[in-house]
Protein backbone atom coordinates (compact mmCIF):
# COMPACT_ATOMS: atom_id res chain seq x y z
CA MET A 1 70.02 111.34 131.63
CA LYS A 2 70.05 113.43 128.41
CA ILE A 3 73.80 114.08 128.80
CA THR A 4 74.50 110.36 129.25
CA THR A 5 72.44 109.53 126.18
CA LEU A 6 74.26 112.17 124.14
CA LEU A 7 77.66 110.85 125.26
CA LEU A 8 76.69 107.31 124.35
CA PHE A 9 75.56 108.51 120.90
CA LEU A 10 78.82 110.41 120.31
CA VAL A 11 80.91 107.40 121.34
CA ALA A 12 78.91 105.10 119.07
CA PHE A 13 79.09 107.56 116.18
CA SER A 14 82.87 108.02 116.59
CA SER A 15 83.38 104.26 116.73
CA SER A 16 81.33 103.89 113.55
CA ILE A 17 83.47 106.47 111.71
CA ILE A 18 86.70 104.78 112.86
CA ALA A 19 85.36 101.37 111.79
CA GLN A 20 84.35 102.80 108.40
CA LYS A 21 87.82 104.27 107.85
CA LYS A 22 89.51 100.99 108.78
CA SER A 23 87.15 99.10 106.47
CA ASN A 24 87.87 101.55 103.65
CA ASP A 25 91.64 101.28 104.12
CA ALA A 26 91.57 97.48 104.44
CA THR A 27 89.28 96.82 101.48
CA GLN A 28 92.10 96.53 98.97
CA LYS A 29 94.72 94.75 101.05
CA TRP A 30 93.41 91.25 100.47
CA MET A 31 93.75 91.72 96.68
CA LYS A 32 97.45 92.51 96.73
CA GLY A 33 100.03 90.05 95.41
CA TRP A 34 97.91 87.45 93.62
CA THR A 35 95.49 89.37 91.37
CA ASN A 36 96.16 90.51 87.79
CA PHE A 37 94.19 93.39 86.29
CA ASN A 38 95.83 93.22 82.86
CA PRO A 39 95.98 89.49 82.04
CA ASN A 40 96.02 90.01 78.27
CA ALA A 41 99.50 91.49 78.50
CA THR A 42 100.92 88.65 80.60
CA VAL A 43 103.26 86.16 78.90
CA TYR A 44 102.73 82.60 80.12
CA PRO A 45 105.09 79.61 79.56
CA GLU A 46 104.50 77.02 76.85
CA ILE A 47 102.42 73.88 77.47
CA ASP A 48 104.18 70.70 78.62
CA GLU A 49 101.38 68.17 79.03
CA VAL A 50 97.71 67.62 78.12
CA LEU A 51 95.25 66.60 80.84
CA PRO A 52 93.21 63.43 80.21
CA GLN A 53 89.50 63.73 79.34
CA ILE A 54 88.45 61.54 82.29
CA ILE A 55 90.09 61.72 85.72
CA ASP A 56 88.62 58.80 87.66
CA PHE A 57 91.32 58.30 90.28
CA ASP A 58 93.04 60.61 92.77
CA ILE A 59 95.70 62.66 91.04
CA THR A 60 97.99 65.51 92.03
CA LEU A 61 99.39 67.78 89.34
CA ASP A 62 102.98 69.04 89.26
CA SER A 63 103.44 72.78 89.73
CA ASP A 64 106.53 72.66 87.49
CA THR A 65 104.43 71.39 84.56
CA VAL A 66 102.26 73.67 82.41
CA TYR A 67 99.09 71.78 81.53
CA LYS A 68 96.66 72.05 78.63
CA LEU A 69 92.95 71.65 79.28
CA SER A 70 91.35 70.59 76.01
CA GLY A 71 87.68 69.75 75.51
CA ASN A 72 85.51 68.74 78.47
CA VAL A 73 87.61 67.21 81.22
CA TYR A 74 85.57 65.33 83.85
CA VAL A 75 86.64 64.43 87.39
CA THR A 76 84.52 61.35 88.20
CA GLU A 77 84.11 58.26 90.40
CA ASN A 78 84.61 60.20 93.66
CA ALA A 79 88.16 61.04 92.59
CA THR A 80 90.04 64.07 93.91
CA LEU A 81 91.99 66.35 91.59
CA THR A 82 94.63 68.24 93.57
CA ILE A 83 96.32 71.26 92.01
CA PRO A 84 99.32 72.64 93.92
CA ALA A 85 100.27 76.28 94.32
CA GLY A 86 101.79 77.94 91.26
CA THR A 87 100.32 75.55 88.69
CA ILE A 88 99.39 77.02 85.30
CA ILE A 89 96.64 75.43 83.20
CA ARG A 90 96.21 76.86 79.70
CA CYS A 91 92.82 76.18 78.17
CA ASP A 92 92.24 75.20 74.55
CA THR A 93 90.34 77.70 72.40
CA LYS A 94 90.08 75.52 69.26
CA ASN A 95 88.61 72.55 71.19
CA PRO A 96 86.95 74.71 73.86
CA ALA A 97 87.81 73.47 77.32
CA SER A 98 85.86 73.08 80.56
CA LEU A 99 86.77 71.39 83.83
CA VAL A 100 83.75 69.54 85.24
CA VAL A 101 83.99 68.16 88.78
CA THR A 102 81.05 65.73 89.02
CA ARG A 103 78.92 64.79 92.05
CA GLY A 104 80.98 62.98 94.68
CA ALA A 105 84.31 64.03 93.14
CA LYS A 106 86.40 66.88 94.51
CA LEU A 107 88.72 69.64 93.36
CA ILE A 108 91.41 70.88 95.74
CA ALA A 109 93.26 73.86 94.29
CA LYS A 110 95.17 75.66 97.03
CA GLY A 111 97.41 78.40 95.71
CA THR A 112 99.19 81.00 97.78
CA LYS A 113 99.45 84.77 97.63
CA THR A 114 102.86 84.53 95.97
CA ALA A 115 102.05 81.46 93.87
CA PRO A 116 98.42 81.54 92.73
CA ILE A 117 96.92 78.81 90.55
CA LEU A 118 96.05 79.99 87.05
CA PHE A 119 93.45 78.90 84.49
CA THR A 120 93.81 80.97 81.34
CA SER A 121 93.48 81.01 77.54
CA ASN A 122 96.15 79.22 75.52
CA LYS A 123 96.34 82.15 73.10
CA ALA A 124 99.38 84.40 73.07
CA ALA A 125 99.57 87.65 74.99
CA HIS A 126 97.52 90.53 73.53
CA SER A 127 95.31 88.12 71.51
CA ARG A 128 93.08 86.69 74.26
CA ASN A 129 89.37 87.41 74.39
CA SER A 130 86.36 86.86 76.62
CA GLY A 131 84.94 83.41 75.96
CA ASP A 132 88.18 81.83 74.75
CA TRP A 133 87.32 78.68 76.72
CA GLY A 134 84.51 77.23 78.82
CA GLY A 135 84.98 77.47 82.57
CA ILE A 136 85.18 75.55 85.84
CA ILE A 137 82.03 73.70 86.90
CA ILE A 138 81.67 72.20 90.38
CA ILE A 139 78.75 69.81 90.96
CA GLY A 140 77.63 68.96 94.48
CA ASN A 141 75.02 67.13 96.54
CA ALA A 142 73.72 70.00 98.67
CA PRO A 143 70.02 70.97 98.53
CA ILE A 144 68.43 73.18 95.89
CA ASN A 145 64.94 74.63 96.29
CA THR A 146 63.23 73.03 93.30
CA PRO A 147 60.41 70.51 93.87
CA ALA A 148 62.47 67.87 92.05
CA GLY A 149 65.45 68.39 94.37
CA SER A 150 67.92 67.93 91.52
CA GLY A 151 68.69 69.33 88.09
CA ILE A 152 70.83 69.08 84.99
CA ILE A 153 73.77 71.46 84.58
CA GLU A 154 73.68 73.94 81.72
CA GLY A 155 75.75 73.23 78.62
CA ASN A 156 76.51 70.44 76.18
CA PHE A 157 77.93 67.98 78.68
CA ASN A 158 77.77 64.22 79.01
CA PRO A 159 74.38 63.46 80.65
CA LYS A 160 76.09 60.77 82.73
CA TYR A 161 77.97 63.49 84.60
CA SER A 162 75.42 66.31 84.55
CA LEU A 163 73.11 65.75 87.55
CA PHE A 164 73.36 68.13 90.52
CA GLY A 165 71.63 68.55 93.88
CA GLY A 166 70.92 66.25 96.84
CA ASN A 167 70.62 66.23 100.62
CA ASN A 168 74.21 66.63 101.81
CA SER A 169 74.42 70.22 103.07
CA ASP A 170 77.72 69.53 104.84
CA GLU A 171 79.63 68.17 101.86
CA GLU A 172 83.11 69.50 101.10
CA THR A 173 82.68 69.74 97.35
CA VAL A 174 85.61 71.98 96.52
CA VAL A 175 88.56 73.88 97.97
CA LEU A 176 89.70 76.89 95.93
CA SER A 177 92.18 79.38 97.30
CA TYR A 178 94.30 81.96 95.44
CA VAL A 179 93.03 80.98 91.99
CA ARG A 180 92.70 83.13 88.86
CA ILE A 181 90.31 82.24 86.03
CA GLU A 182 90.89 84.31 82.88
CA PHE A 183 88.92 84.70 79.59
CA PRO A 184 86.27 81.98 80.21
CA GLY A 185 82.59 81.91 79.21
CA LYS A 186 82.58 80.14 75.84
CA LYS A 187 79.31 80.56 73.94
CA ILE A 188 77.25 77.36 73.62
CA ASN A 189 74.57 78.81 71.38
CA ALA A 190 73.02 82.17 70.54
CA SER A 191 71.45 82.56 74.00
CA LYS A 192 73.73 80.68 76.39
CA GLU A 193 77.36 80.84 77.46
CA LEU A 194 79.33 79.14 80.21
CA ASN A 195 80.45 81.00 83.33
CA GLY A 196 83.90 81.50 84.81
CA LEU A 197 83.12 79.52 87.97
CA THR A 198 79.78 77.74 88.26
CA LEU A 199 78.85 76.21 91.60
CA TYR A 200 76.00 73.71 91.52
CA ALA A 201 74.69 72.68 94.96
CA VAL A 202 78.01 72.97 96.75
CA GLY A 203 78.15 71.92 100.41
CA ARG A 204 78.80 74.24 103.35
CA ASN A 205 82.20 72.72 104.10
CA SER A 206 83.47 73.83 100.72
CA ILE A 207 86.13 76.53 100.89
CA ILE A 208 86.36 79.26 98.27
CA ASN A 209 88.43 82.34 98.95
CA ASN A 210 90.76 84.61 97.01
CA VAL A 211 89.40 83.74 93.57
CA MET A 212 89.50 86.18 90.64
CA VAL A 213 87.52 85.75 87.41
CA SER A 214 88.54 88.09 84.58
CA TYR A 215 86.84 88.85 81.26
CA SER A 216 84.14 86.19 81.37
CA ALA A 217 81.82 86.22 78.35
CA ASP A 218 78.94 85.35 80.68
CA ASP A 219 78.77 85.49 84.50
CA SER A 220 81.97 85.46 86.52
CA PHE A 221 80.48 83.51 89.45
CA GLU A 222 77.15 81.69 89.51
CA TRP A 223 75.55 79.67 92.31
CA PHE A 224 72.72 77.18 91.83
CA GLY A 225 71.46 76.37 95.33
CA GLY A 226 73.74 74.96 97.99
CA GLN A 227 75.60 76.80 100.72
CA THR A 228 77.48 80.03 100.07
CA ASN A 229 80.01 81.08 102.72
CA PHE A 230 82.97 82.41 100.76
CA ASN A 231 85.45 85.27 100.99
CA ASN A 232 87.60 87.51 98.82
CA LEU A 233 86.12 87.17 95.35
CA VAL A 234 86.99 89.46 92.42
CA SER A 235 85.14 89.83 89.12
CA LEU A 236 86.83 91.93 86.43
CA LYS A 237 84.87 93.21 83.41
CA ALA A 238 82.40 90.37 82.97
CA LYS A 239 80.10 90.62 79.98
CA ASP A 240 77.10 89.45 81.99
CA ASP A 241 76.65 89.37 85.78
CA ASP A 242 79.54 89.39 88.20
CA PHE A 243 77.75 87.41 90.93
CA ASP A 244 74.63 85.44 89.95
CA ILE A 245 72.68 83.56 92.63
CA THR A 246 69.63 81.32 92.22
CA MET A 247 67.82 78.10 93.26
CA GLY A 248 67.75 78.79 96.97
CA SER A 249 71.42 79.51 97.67
CA GLN A 250 71.93 80.33 101.34
CA GLY A 251 74.83 81.94 103.16
CA VAL A 252 77.33 84.78 103.34
CA LEU A 253 79.76 86.48 100.96
CA ASN A 254 82.47 88.65 102.49
CA ASN A 255 84.89 90.94 100.64
CA ILE A 256 83.61 90.80 97.08
CA THR A 257 84.67 93.17 94.31
CA ALA A 258 82.96 93.68 90.96
CA ILE A 259 84.59 95.97 88.40
CA ARG A 260 82.36 96.66 85.41
CA HIS A 261 82.69 98.85 82.32
CA PRO A 262 79.78 100.86 80.86
CA TYR A 263 80.43 99.48 77.36
CA ILE A 264 80.61 95.81 78.43
CA SER A 265 77.19 94.27 78.92
CA ASP A 266 74.98 91.45 77.72
CA THR A 267 71.92 92.33 75.63
CA SER A 268 69.67 90.74 78.28
CA GLY A 269 70.94 93.14 80.95
CA SER A 270 73.94 92.73 83.24
CA TYR A 271 74.42 93.50 86.90
CA ALA A 272 77.11 93.36 89.55
CA ILE A 273 74.75 91.13 91.54
CA GLU A 274 71.74 89.26 90.17
CA ILE A 275 69.82 87.23 92.72
CA ASP A 276 66.76 85.06 92.07
CA GLY A 277 64.76 83.58 94.91
CA TYR A 278 64.06 80.54 92.76
CA ASP A 279 64.18 79.29 89.19
CA LYS A 280 60.93 80.52 87.63
CA ASN A 281 60.92 77.52 85.27
CA SER A 282 60.68 75.02 88.14
CA SER A 283 59.10 76.90 91.08
CA PHE A 284 60.25 76.45 94.71
CA LEU A 285 59.55 74.47 97.87
CA THR A 286 58.70 76.89 100.69
CA ALA A 287 59.16 80.58 101.50
CA THR A 288 62.09 79.69 103.75
CA SER A 289 63.88 78.01 100.83
CA LEU A 290 64.19 81.20 98.77
CA SER A 291 67.71 82.40 98.00
CA THR A 292 68.92 84.36 101.04
CA ILE A 293 72.36 85.96 101.01
CA THR A 294 74.16 88.36 103.35
CA ILE A 295 77.04 90.34 101.83
CA THR A 296 79.60 92.35 103.79
CA ASN A 297 82.36 94.59 102.45
CA ALA A 298 81.25 94.66 98.82
CA THR A 299 82.87 97.01 96.31
CA LEU A 300 80.59 97.22 93.27
CA ILE A 301 81.97 99.64 90.72
CA ASN A 302 81.13 100.59 87.17
CA LEU A 303 84.02 102.54 85.62
CA ALA A 304 81.63 105.18 84.34
CA ASP A 305 82.27 108.88 83.89
CA HIS A 306 80.17 111.83 82.78
CA SER A 307 80.52 110.88 79.09
CA ASN A 308 79.19 107.30 79.30
CA PHE A 309 77.19 106.82 82.51
CA GLN A 310 73.95 106.61 80.51
CA HIS A 311 74.99 103.13 79.34
CA THR A 312 74.92 101.66 82.85
CA ALA A 313 72.18 99.63 84.54
CA ALA A 314 71.39 98.96 88.20
CA ALA A 315 74.11 97.53 90.42
CA ILE A 316 71.77 94.85 91.79
CA SER A 317 68.87 92.98 90.25
CA SER A 318 66.64 91.21 92.77
CA LYS A 319 64.03 88.86 91.36
CA ASN A 320 61.53 86.18 92.30
CA MET A 321 61.27 87.13 95.99
CA ALA A 322 65.00 86.74 96.69
CA LYS A 323 66.36 88.06 100.00
CA LEU A 324 69.56 90.09 100.05
CA HIS A 325 71.19 91.99 102.91
CA ILE A 326 74.28 94.15 102.32
CA LYS A 327 76.39 96.10 104.78
CA ASP A 328 79.69 98.00 104.97
CA SER A 329 79.83 98.36 101.18
CA ARG A 330 80.37 100.83 98.32
CA ILE A 331 78.27 100.97 95.18
CA SER A 332 79.26 103.41 92.44
CA GLY A 333 78.74 104.23 88.77
CA PHE A 334 75.35 102.59 88.19
CA SER A 335 71.90 103.91 87.31
CA ASN A 336 70.34 102.51 90.50
CA VAL A 337 71.46 100.75 93.63
CA VAL A 338 68.85 98.02 93.25
CA LYS A 339 66.14 97.07 90.77
CA PHE A 340 63.24 94.85 91.89
CA ASP A 341 61.04 92.78 89.59
CA LYS A 342 57.25 92.40 89.82
CA SER A 343 57.42 89.68 92.49
CA TYR A 344 57.82 92.49 95.02
CA THR A 345 54.47 94.24 95.35
CA SER A 346 54.78 96.58 98.34
CA PHE A 347 57.23 98.62 100.36
CA SER A 348 56.73 96.38 103.38
CA GLY A 349 57.66 93.40 101.21
CA LEU A 350 60.85 95.14 100.14
CA THR A 351 61.89 95.84 103.73
CA GLN A 352 61.65 92.13 104.52
CA SER A 353 63.63 91.12 101.44
CA PHE A 354 66.38 93.75 101.13
CA SER A 355 68.56 95.93 103.30
CA LEU A 356 71.60 98.13 102.84
CA GLU A 357 73.47 99.23 105.96
CA ASN A 358 76.47 101.45 106.71
CA SER A 359 77.26 101.86 103.01
CA LEU A 360 77.96 104.52 100.38
CA PHE A 361 76.29 104.76 96.98
CA ASN A 362 76.87 106.96 93.92
CA VAL A 363 74.22 106.51 91.21
CA HIS A 364 72.78 108.73 88.48
CA GLY A 365 69.13 107.64 88.70
CA LYS A 366 66.68 106.81 91.47
CA ALA A 367 68.41 104.74 94.12
CA VAL A 368 65.58 102.17 94.16
CA SER A 369 63.73 100.93 91.07
CA ALA A 370 60.59 98.82 91.43
CA THR A 371 57.74 97.80 89.14
CA PHE A 372 54.98 98.89 91.52
CA GLU A 373 54.25 102.60 91.77
CA LEU A 374 57.17 104.41 93.34
CA ASN A 375 56.69 106.93 96.10
CA PRO A 376 59.04 108.75 98.47
CA LYS A 377 58.62 105.95 100.98
CA THR A 378 60.25 103.45 98.60
CA GLN A 379 63.52 105.40 98.60
CA ASN A 380 63.53 105.09 102.41
CA LEU A 381 64.65 101.51 101.87
CA LEU A 382 68.20 102.95 101.81
CA LYS A 383 67.72 105.24 104.79
CA TYR A 384 70.78 106.16 106.88
CA ASN A 385 73.29 105.15 104.21
CA ARG A 386 75.62 107.76 102.74
CA PHE A 387 75.39 108.94 99.14
CA THR A 388 76.83 111.51 96.75
CA SER A 389 74.57 114.52 96.30
CA GLU A 390 75.38 114.47 92.58
CA PHE A 391 76.79 111.73 90.34
CA LYS A 392 80.58 111.48 90.41
CA SER A 393 82.80 109.78 87.83
CA VAL A 394 84.86 106.85 89.00
CA SER A 395 88.05 108.96 89.07
CA GLU A 396 86.37 111.66 91.12
CA LEU A 397 85.31 109.19 93.78
CA PHE A 398 88.26 106.78 94.03
CA ILE A 399 92.06 107.21 94.15
CA ALA A 400 93.36 105.19 91.18
CA PRO A 401 90.48 103.13 89.73
CA LEU A 402 91.71 103.11 86.12
CA SER A 403 95.23 101.82 86.73
CA GLU A 404 95.82 98.62 84.73
CA LYS A 405 98.52 97.36 87.07
CA LYS A 406 97.41 98.30 90.56
CA PRO A 407 93.97 99.89 90.65
CA LYS A 408 92.93 101.38 93.97
CA PHE A 409 89.31 101.75 94.96
CA THR A 410 90.00 103.65 98.14
CA LEU A 411 87.68 106.63 98.53
CA ARG A 412 89.32 110.02 97.95
CA ASN A 413 87.40 111.44 100.89
CA PRO A 414 86.38 109.91 104.24
CA LEU A 415 82.89 108.46 104.41
CA ASP A 416 81.72 111.13 106.83
CA ASN A 417 82.18 113.73 104.05
CA TYR A 418 79.13 112.35 102.23
CA THR A 419 75.46 113.02 102.82
CA VAL A 420 73.38 110.66 104.96
CA MET A 421 70.01 109.66 103.48
CA GLN A 422 67.37 110.73 105.98
């Protein structure tokens, strides 16, 4: 009996190591061909045509035309804006641009690996900056967990087009595939900027995969409620959070990559993932309506080394009783794996709200940070994951993380070379 049990353990352990190696090798493959890690150096063609301010009928753009997005452009009246593969949209920096897809309307932007769709600054190469333009805002009718059941989108937008939230969980609000969004996040006032891609109450039949947001002056991706079942998302050097989730968002994220820099951060604190169970300004409906997200195959990296790691914060900020479960992931270069706010009051509460499985972490502080008194038991939240026994710089841990053209975040050593937290 003991021999059989031992054999079963060895088989399971070997299978786990093989699966980890395959996951490690495959992590970067989905990013090849359509991403751009040095967009400021890219020369884009001149503008041919300006998009109208109101799109209230179905329209399909021409991939051979370079468009200018100027000011706030609204897709309204249940219209569908279709953007074909290879289309370039350059966004005005003097009359800061945002694309707002209002409730009932739809955006279909289906690029390909060899012909991605591009939203970028209209400035010349080597002169673009974070916050050159606004961002893309998708407004849906799916539920949010506020007592009111609806809300007003953030920003100085026409109130007629600003309501979000409803009861249609199954709505197909948007289709985005192989899309790059570069230099968004225009500042609205001293305390608020727009995000690269903001998703308000999107329905579960929405499709978002292979989307890269680069150099956002605020968050790269932000979800306000709705359903979240998306794949292959990249955030490059956002000033604020890479992935921000609130108002009862539910679902799964698979293959997400956040690449941060220790000197790029918002004064309020910035994280690879920030998740709120609810909006503290409006409360929530029930305990089951709190934001609950499962993430698989996440690569959360701060490009820190031994000279600047002290400028980094936690990889994950979990607030207002949010629930987050992560597996098969790598977290490196941060002060902590996860930081909890005061809404979590006990270790048993943490175990119900957070888990990390089959993952590797490399941090320079305590792995878990919480506001209640820490004890050795709290660190057991990350039990059985692998970690570095001492902090390693990004170049020590990964193969070619600092390459501007083709960075590689493949581990230099196999996962089984690292210590398992007992």
